[in-house]
mmCIF file of C-alpha atoms in Angstrom:
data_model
loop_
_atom_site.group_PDB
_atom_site.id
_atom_site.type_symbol
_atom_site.label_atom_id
_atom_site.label_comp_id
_atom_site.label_asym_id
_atom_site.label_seq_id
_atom_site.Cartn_x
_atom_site.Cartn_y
_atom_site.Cartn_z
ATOM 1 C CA UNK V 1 67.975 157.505 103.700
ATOM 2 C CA UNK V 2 66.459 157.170 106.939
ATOM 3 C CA UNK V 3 64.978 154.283 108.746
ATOM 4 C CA UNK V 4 61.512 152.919 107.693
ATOM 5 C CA UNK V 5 59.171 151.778 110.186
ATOM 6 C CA UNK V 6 57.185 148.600 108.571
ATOM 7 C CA UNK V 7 53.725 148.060 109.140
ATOM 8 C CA UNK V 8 54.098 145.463 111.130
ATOM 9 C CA UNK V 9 56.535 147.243 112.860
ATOM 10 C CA UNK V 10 54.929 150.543 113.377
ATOM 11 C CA UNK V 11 52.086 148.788 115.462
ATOM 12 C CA UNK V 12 54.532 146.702 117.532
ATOM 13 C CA UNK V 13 56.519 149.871 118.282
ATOM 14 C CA UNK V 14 52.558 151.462 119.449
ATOM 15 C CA UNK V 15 52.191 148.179 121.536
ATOM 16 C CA UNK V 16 55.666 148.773 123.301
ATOM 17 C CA UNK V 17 54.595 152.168 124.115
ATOM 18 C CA UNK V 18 51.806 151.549 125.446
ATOM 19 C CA UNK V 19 53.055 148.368 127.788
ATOM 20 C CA UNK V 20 51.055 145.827 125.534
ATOM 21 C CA UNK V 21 54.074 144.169 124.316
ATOM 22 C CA UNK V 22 57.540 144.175 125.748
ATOM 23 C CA UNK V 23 60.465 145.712 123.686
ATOM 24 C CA UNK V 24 62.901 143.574 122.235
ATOM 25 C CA UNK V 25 65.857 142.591 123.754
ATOM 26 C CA UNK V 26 67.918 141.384 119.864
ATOM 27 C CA UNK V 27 67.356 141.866 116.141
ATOM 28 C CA UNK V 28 68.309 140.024 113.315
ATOM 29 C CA UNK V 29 70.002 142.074 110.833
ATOM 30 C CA UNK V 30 69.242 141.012 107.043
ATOM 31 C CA UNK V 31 70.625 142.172 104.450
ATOM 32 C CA UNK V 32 68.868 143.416 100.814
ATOM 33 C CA UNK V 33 69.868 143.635 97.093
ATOM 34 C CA UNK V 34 66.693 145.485 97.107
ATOM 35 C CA UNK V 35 64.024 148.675 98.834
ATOM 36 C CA UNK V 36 62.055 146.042 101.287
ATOM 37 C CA UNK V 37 59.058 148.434 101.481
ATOM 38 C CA UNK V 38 56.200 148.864 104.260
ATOM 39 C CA UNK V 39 54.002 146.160 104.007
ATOM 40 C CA UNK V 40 57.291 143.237 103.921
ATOM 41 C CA UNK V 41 57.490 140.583 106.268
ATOM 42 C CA UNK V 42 60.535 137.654 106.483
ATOM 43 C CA UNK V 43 59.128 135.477 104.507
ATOM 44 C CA UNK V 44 59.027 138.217 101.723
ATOM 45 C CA UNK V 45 61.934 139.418 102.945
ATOM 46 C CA UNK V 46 63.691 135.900 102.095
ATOM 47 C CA UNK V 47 63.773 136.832 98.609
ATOM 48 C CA UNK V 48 65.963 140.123 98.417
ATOM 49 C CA UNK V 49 68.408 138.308 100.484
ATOM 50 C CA UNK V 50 71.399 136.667 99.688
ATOM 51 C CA UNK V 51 71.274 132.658 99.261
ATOM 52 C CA UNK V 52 71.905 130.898 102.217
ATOM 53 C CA UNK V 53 73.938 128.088 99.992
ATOM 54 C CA UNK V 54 76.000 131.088 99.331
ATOM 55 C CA UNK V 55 77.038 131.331 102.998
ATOM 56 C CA UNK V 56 74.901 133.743 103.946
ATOM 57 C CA UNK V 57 72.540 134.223 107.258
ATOM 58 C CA UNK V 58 70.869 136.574 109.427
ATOM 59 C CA UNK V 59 72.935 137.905 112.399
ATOM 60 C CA UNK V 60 71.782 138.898 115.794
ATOM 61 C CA UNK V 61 72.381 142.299 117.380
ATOM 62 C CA UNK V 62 71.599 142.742 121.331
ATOM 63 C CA UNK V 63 69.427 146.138 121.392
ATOM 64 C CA UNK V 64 70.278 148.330 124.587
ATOM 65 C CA UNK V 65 73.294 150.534 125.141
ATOM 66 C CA UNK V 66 76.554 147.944 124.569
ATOM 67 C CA UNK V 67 74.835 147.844 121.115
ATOM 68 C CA UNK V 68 73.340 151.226 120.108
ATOM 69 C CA UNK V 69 74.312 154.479 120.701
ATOM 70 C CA UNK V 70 71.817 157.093 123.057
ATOM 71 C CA UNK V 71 69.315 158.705 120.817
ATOM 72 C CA UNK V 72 68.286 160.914 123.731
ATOM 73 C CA UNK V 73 70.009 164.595 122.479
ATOM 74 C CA UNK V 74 70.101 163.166 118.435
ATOM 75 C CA UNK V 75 66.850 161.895 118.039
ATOM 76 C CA UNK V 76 68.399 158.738 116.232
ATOM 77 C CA UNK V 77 70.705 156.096 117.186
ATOM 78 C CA UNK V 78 73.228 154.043 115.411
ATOM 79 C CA UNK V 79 75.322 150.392 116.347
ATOM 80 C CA UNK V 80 78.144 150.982 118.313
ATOM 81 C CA UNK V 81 79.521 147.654 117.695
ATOM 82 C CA UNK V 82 80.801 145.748 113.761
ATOM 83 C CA UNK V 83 77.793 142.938 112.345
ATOM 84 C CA UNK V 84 79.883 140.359 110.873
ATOM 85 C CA UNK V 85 78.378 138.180 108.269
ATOM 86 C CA UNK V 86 81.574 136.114 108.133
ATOM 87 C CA UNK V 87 83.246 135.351 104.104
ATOM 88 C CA UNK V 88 80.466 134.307 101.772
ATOM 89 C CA UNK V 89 81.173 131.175 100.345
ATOM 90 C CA UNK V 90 79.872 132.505 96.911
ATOM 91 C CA UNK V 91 79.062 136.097 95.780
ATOM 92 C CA UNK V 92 75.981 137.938 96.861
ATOM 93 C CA UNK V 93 75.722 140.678 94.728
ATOM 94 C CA UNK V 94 75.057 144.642 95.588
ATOM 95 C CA UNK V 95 73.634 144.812 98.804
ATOM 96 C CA UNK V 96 71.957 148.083 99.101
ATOM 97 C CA UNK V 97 69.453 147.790 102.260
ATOM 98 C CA UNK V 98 69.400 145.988 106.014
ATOM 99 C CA UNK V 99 66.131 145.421 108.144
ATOM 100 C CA UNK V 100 65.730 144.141 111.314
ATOM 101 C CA UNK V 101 64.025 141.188 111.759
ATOM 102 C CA UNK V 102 62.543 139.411 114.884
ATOM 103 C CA UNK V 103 64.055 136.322 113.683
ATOM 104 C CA UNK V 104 66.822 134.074 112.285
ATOM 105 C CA UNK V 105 64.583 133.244 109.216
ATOM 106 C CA UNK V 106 60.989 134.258 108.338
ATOM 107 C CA UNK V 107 59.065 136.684 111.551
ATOM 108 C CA UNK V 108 58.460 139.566 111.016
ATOM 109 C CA UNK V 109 60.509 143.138 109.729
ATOM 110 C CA UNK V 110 60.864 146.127 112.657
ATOM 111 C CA UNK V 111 62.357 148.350 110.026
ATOM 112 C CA UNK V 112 64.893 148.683 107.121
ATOM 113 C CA UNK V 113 67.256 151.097 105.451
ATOM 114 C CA UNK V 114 68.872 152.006 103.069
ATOM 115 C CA UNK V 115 73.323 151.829 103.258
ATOM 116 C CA UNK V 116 74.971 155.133 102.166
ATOM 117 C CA UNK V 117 76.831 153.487 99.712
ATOM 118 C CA UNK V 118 75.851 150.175 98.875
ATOM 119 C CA UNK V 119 78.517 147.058 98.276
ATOM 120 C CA UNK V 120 78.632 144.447 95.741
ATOM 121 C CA UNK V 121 79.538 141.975 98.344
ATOM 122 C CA UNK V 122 82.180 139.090 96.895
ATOM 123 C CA UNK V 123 83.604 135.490 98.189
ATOM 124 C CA UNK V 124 86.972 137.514 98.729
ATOM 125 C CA UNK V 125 86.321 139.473 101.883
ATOM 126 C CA UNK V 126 84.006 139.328 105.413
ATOM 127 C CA UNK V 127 81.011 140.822 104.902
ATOM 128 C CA UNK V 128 80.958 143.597 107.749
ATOM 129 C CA UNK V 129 78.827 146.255 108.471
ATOM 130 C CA UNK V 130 81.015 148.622 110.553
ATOM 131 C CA UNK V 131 80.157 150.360 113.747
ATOM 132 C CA UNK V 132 77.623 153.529 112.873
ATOM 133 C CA UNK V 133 76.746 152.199 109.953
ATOM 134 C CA UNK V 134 73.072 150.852 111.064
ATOM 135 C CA UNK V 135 70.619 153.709 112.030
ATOM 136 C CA UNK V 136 67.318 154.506 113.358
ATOM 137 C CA UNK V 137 65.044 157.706 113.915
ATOM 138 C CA UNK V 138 61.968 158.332 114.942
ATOM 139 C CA UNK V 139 61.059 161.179 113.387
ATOM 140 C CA UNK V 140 57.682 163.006 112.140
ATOM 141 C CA UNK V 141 58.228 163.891 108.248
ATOM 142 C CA UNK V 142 54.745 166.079 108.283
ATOM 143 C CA UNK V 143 54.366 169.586 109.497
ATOM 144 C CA UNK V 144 51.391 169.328 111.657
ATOM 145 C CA UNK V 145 51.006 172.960 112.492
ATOM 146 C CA UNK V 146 50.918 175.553 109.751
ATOM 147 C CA UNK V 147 52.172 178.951 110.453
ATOM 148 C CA UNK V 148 50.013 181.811 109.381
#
C-alpha cells in the first residue's frame, strides 16, 4: 500500500509549499496493530500502538538525504537507514502499519502506511524496521484529463 497523507498532514504539506510553514527537519515513527485512517491524530493514534509498559516508544528519524532516499527520478522515497525500537519488554502483537508523527507522544500524524508483510512483534527479538522498508509518494490517484 502506499503512503497516506492525513488531514492534518495534507494541509501542513500545502503550508510547506507554499513557505507558510517550514518543513520538518525529524519524524517520529509509530507503529500500528491497526489502518490509522485520514482524519487520526497522536492522541488517537496512542491507541493502535503498542503499550509503552511493554517497552515500547516512538523513535525519531532525521528527514533529508542521510535518512531518505532521492525521490527526484522515482517519484517516492524510502529510509535509507534501520528504525530500531530496541527488545520489547513484553509482546506487542501484529504490527501492520507506521505513521509519522511530529512528536514523541500525542502531535499530530504526517502520514502512515501500511508494511508489506506485517509482524507479530515478540519479547524475543529487536523490533527493527530495516532500511527501505518506510515509504512515501506523492502521487495523484485521479485521472484528471479524459481522453476522447
Amino acid at each position: 500500500m502506499a503512503s497516506r497523507v492525513t488531514d492534518w498532514g495534507a494541509g501542513r504539506l500545502v503550508a510547506i509549499l507554499l513557505g507558510q510553514a517550514g518543513a520538518p527537519t525529524e519524524f517520529w515513527v509509530a507503529l500500528a496493530s491497526d489502518e490509522p485512517g485520514t482524519g487520526i491524530d497522536g492522541d488517537i493514534l496512542a491507541d493502535l500502538e503498542p503499550a509503552v509498559a511493554a517497552g515500547y516508544g516512538r523513535v525519531s528519524i532525521a528527514t533529508g538525504t542521510g535518512a531518505w532516499s532521492d525521490p527526484t527520478d522515482a517519484a517516492f522515497s524510502t529510509t535509507v537507514v534501520p528504525v530500531s525500537f530496541g527488545v520489547p519488554s513484553a509482546d506487542w502483537g501484529q504490527i501492520s502499519y507506521y505513521a509519522l508523527c511530529t512528536a514523541e507522544t500525542s502531535g499530530e500524524v504526517y502520514c502512515y502506511g501500511e508494511f508489506d508483510v506485517p509482524a507479530v512483534i515478540t519479547a524475543t527479538f529487536e523490533a527493527v524496521i530495516p532500511a527501505g522498508a518506510l515509504s512515501l509518494q506523492a502521487a495523484s490517484l485521479d485521472t484528471t484529463i479524459v481522453p476522447a
